[in-house]
XYZ file of C-alpha atoms in Angstrom:
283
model
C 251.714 53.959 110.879
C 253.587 52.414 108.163
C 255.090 48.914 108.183
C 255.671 45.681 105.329
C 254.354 42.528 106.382
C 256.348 39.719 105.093
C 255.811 35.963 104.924
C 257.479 33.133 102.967
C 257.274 29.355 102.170
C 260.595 27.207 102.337
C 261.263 23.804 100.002
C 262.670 21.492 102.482
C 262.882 21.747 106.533
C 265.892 23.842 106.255
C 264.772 27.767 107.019
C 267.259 28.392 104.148
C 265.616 26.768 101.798
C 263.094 30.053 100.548
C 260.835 29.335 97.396
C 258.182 32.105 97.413
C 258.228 35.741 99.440
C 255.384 37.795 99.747
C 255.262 41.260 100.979
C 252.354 43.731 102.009
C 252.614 47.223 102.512
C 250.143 48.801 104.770
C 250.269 52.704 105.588
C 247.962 54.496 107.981
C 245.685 51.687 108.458
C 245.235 50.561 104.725
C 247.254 47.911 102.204
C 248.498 50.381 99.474
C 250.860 48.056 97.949
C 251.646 44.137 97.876
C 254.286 41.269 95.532
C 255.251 38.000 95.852
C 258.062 36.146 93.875
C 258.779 32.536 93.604
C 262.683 31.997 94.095
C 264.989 29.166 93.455
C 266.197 27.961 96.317
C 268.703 26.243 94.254
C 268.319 22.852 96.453
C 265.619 20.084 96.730
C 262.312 20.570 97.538
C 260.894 18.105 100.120
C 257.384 16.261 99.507
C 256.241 17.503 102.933
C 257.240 20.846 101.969
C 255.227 20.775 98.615
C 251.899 18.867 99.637
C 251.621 22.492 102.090
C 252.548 24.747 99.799
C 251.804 23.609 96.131
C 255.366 24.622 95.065
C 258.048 22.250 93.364
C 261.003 22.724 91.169
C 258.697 23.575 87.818
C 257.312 26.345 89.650
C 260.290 28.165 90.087
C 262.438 26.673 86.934
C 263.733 30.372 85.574
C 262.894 32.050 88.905
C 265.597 34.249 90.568
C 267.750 32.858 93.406
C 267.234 34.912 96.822
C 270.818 36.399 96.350
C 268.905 38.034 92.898
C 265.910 39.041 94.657
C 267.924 41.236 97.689
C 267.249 44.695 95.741
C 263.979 43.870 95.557
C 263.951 42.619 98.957
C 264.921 45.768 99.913
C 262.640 48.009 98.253
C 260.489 46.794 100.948
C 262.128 46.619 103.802
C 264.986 48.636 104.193
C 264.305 51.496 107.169
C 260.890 49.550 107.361
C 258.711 48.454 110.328
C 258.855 44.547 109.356
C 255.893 42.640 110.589
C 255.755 38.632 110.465
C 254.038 36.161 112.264
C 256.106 33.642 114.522
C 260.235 33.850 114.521
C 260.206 31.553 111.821
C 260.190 33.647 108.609
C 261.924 36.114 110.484
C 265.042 33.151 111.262
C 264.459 32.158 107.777
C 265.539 35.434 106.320
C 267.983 35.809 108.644
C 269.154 31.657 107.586
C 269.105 32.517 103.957
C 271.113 35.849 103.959
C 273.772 34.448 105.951
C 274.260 31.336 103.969
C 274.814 33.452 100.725
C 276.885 35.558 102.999
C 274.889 38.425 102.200
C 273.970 41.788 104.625
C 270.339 42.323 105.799
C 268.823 45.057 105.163
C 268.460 47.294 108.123
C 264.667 47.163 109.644
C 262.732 46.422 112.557
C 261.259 43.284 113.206
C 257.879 42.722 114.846
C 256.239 39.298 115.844
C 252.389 39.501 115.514
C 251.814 35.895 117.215
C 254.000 38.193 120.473
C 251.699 40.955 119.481
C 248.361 38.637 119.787
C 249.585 36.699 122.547
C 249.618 40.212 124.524
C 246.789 42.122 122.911
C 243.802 39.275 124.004
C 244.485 36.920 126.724
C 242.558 33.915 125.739
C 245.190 33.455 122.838
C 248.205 34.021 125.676
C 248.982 30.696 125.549
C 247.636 28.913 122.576
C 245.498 29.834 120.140
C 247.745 31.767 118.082
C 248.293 30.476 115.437
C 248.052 32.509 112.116
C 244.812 29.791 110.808
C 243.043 30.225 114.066
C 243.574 34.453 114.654
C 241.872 34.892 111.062
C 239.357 32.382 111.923
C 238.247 33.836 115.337
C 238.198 37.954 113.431
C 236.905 36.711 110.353
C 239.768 37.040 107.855
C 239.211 35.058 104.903
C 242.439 33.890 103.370
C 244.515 30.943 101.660
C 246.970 29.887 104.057
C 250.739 28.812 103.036
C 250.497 31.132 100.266
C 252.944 33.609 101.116
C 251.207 36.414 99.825
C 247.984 35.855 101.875
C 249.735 34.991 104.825
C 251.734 38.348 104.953
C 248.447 40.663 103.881
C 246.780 37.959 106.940
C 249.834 39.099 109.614
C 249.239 42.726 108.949
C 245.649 42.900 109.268
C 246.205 41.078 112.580
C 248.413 44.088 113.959
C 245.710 46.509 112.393
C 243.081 44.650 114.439
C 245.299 44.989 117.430
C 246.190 48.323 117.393
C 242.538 49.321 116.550
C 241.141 47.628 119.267
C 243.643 48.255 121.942
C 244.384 51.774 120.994
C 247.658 51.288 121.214
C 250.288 52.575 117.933
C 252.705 50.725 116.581
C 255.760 51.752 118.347
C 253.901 51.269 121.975
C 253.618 47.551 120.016
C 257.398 47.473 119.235
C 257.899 48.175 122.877
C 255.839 46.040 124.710
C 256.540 42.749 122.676
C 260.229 42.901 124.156
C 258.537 43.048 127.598
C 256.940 39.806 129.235
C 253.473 38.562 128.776
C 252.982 40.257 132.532
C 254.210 43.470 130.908
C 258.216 43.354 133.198
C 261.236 43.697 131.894
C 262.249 39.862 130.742
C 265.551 38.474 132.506
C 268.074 36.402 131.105
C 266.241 33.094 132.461
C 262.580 32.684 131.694
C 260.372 32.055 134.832
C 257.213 29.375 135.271
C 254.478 30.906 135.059
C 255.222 34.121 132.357
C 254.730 31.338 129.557
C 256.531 33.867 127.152
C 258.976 32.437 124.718
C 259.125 31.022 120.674
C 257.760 27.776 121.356
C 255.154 27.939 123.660
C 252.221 26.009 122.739
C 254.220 23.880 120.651
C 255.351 19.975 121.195
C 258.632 19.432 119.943
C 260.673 16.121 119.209
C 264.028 15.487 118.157
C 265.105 12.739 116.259
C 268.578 11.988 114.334
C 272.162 12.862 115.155
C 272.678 16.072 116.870
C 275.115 18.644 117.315
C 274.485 18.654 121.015
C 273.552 16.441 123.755
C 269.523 15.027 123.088
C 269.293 16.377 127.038
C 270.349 19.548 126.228
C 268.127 20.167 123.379
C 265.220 19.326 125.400
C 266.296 21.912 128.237
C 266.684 24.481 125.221
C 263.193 23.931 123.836
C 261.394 23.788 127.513
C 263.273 27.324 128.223
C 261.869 28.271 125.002
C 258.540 27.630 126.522
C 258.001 24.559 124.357
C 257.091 21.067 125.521
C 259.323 17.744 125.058
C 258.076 14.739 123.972
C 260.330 11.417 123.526
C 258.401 10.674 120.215
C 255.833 11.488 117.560
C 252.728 11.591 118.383
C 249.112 13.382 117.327
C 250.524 16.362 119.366
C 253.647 17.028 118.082
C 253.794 20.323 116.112
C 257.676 20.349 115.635
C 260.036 17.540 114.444
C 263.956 18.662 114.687
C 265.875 16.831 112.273
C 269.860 16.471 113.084
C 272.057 18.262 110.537
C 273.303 15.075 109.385
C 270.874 13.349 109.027
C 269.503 15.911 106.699
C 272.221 15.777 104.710
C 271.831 12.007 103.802
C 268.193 12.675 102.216
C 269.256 12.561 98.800
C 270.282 9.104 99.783
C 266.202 9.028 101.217
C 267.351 7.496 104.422
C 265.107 9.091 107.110
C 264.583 7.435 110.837
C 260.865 6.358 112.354
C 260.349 9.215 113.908
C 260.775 11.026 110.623
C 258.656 8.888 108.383
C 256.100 8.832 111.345
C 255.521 12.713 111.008
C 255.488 12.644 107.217
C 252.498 10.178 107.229
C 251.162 12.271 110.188
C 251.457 15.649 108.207
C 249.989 14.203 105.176
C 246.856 13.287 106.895
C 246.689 16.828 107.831
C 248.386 17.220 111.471
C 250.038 20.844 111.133
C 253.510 19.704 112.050
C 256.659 21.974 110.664
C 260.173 19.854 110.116
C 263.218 21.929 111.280
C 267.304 21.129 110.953
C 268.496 21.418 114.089
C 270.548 24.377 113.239
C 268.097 26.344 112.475
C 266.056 25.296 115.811
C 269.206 26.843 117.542
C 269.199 29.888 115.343
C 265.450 30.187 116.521
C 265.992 29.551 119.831
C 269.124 32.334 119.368
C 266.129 35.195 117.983
């Protein structure tokens, strides 16, 4: 009964991009030990990014870059029962080790949004969100502060387990069956509803790697929905590599502006490169 929950905040919408980690230990039903760092990401930090999160470059001016903070990392994790909530900061570790060509350490992962999505079926399809879970059990917490958000993920398992009576390694089991509780095939069937993006609207906008049709197909497999452009239900923007890259240059399409003026009204929408929407769809 011992695992780390672990969240983190990012600067820009590349997964890569981490700026603050925090990390919870909880052992036999109790938090006995918690940290969170700032880190440099060493590359811009998007005004999207920052009006969530309340981080910008003097925040982490003299922090250490996530290549510095992998002992420390480790400390935590290594051998460990990893808990986070959604793929993301789970693809965003996984995004950030590989660009500094650096070795994870060796844990196991476990998804509490899979976890909630399976332990109380009016949150099987929606509803799962980290904001609404604490709401509905009464968890009082700052969210996008990566420290709260981790201690928030772990008491969400701990309410899971207690109430279902199930430990955590029936938990590590049944998360990597389907919502129905069988064996998951290579092809995800109507009805299930399992999969990273269900309950979320996605759009695409900008150059892409791959064929606009076949990033749609990708994202409905993934249980998502597809919409053609941003509107007051889109919850994920995928931004084309490219276009990404010509930012410093601030050249962004409609679509793009459209959810910035969206988000900063308050519509929860997260901004993704499209390569790291493939390495999500990939976990």
């Amino acid at each position: 009964m011992r695992f780390v929950a672990l969240d983190v905040e990012t600067a820009n919408p590349r997964m890569r991009s981490i700026c603050q980690i925090g990390a919870v230990v909880f052992e036999n039903g109790q938090e006995i030990a918690s940290d969170v760092v700032l880190v440099d990401p060493c590359e811009e930090f998007d005004d999207i990014n920052v009006s969530i999160h309340g981080i910008d470059e003097t925040h982490v001016l003299g922090a250490k870059t996530f290549p510095e903070l992998v002992p420390w990392l480790a400390e935590f994790t290594h051998g460990q029962v990893v808990v986070c909530h959604t793929h993301f900061d789970r693809v965003a570790m996984a995004q950030a080790h590989d660009h500094h060509s650096l070795t994870s350490p060796p844990c196991r992962w476990l998804d509490t949004a899979m976890v909630a999505r399976r332990a109380w079926p009016q949150f099987a399809q929606s509803g799962y969100g980290i904001q609404n879970l604490a709401n509905s059990f009464g968890i009082r917490f700052q969210h996008h502060d990566a420290l709260e958000d981790a201690r928030t993920a772990g008491l969400v398992l701990l309410r899971a387990i207690d109430q279902s009576g199930f430990d955590l390694d029936h938990w590590l089991a049944r998360v990597k069956l389907s919502l129905s509780g069988q064996p998951k095939g290579r092809h995800r069937r109507d009805g299930d509803g399992d999969g990273p993006l269900v309950g979320e609207t996605v759009v695409f906008t900008g150059s892409l790697s791959i064929p606009r049709r076949e990033a749609a197909d990708l994202a409905h497999i993934a249980g998502g929905a597809v919409e053609p452009g941003v509107t007051k239900n889109t919850s994920i923007l995928v931004v084309g590599d490219q276009d990404l890259e010509r930012m410093a240059g601030k050249v962004k399409s409609s679509k793009h502006l459209k959810g910035e003026m969206l988000a900063a009204k308050g519509q929860p929408i997260r901004f993704l490169a499209e390569s790291d929407f493939l390495a999500l769809l990939a976990e």
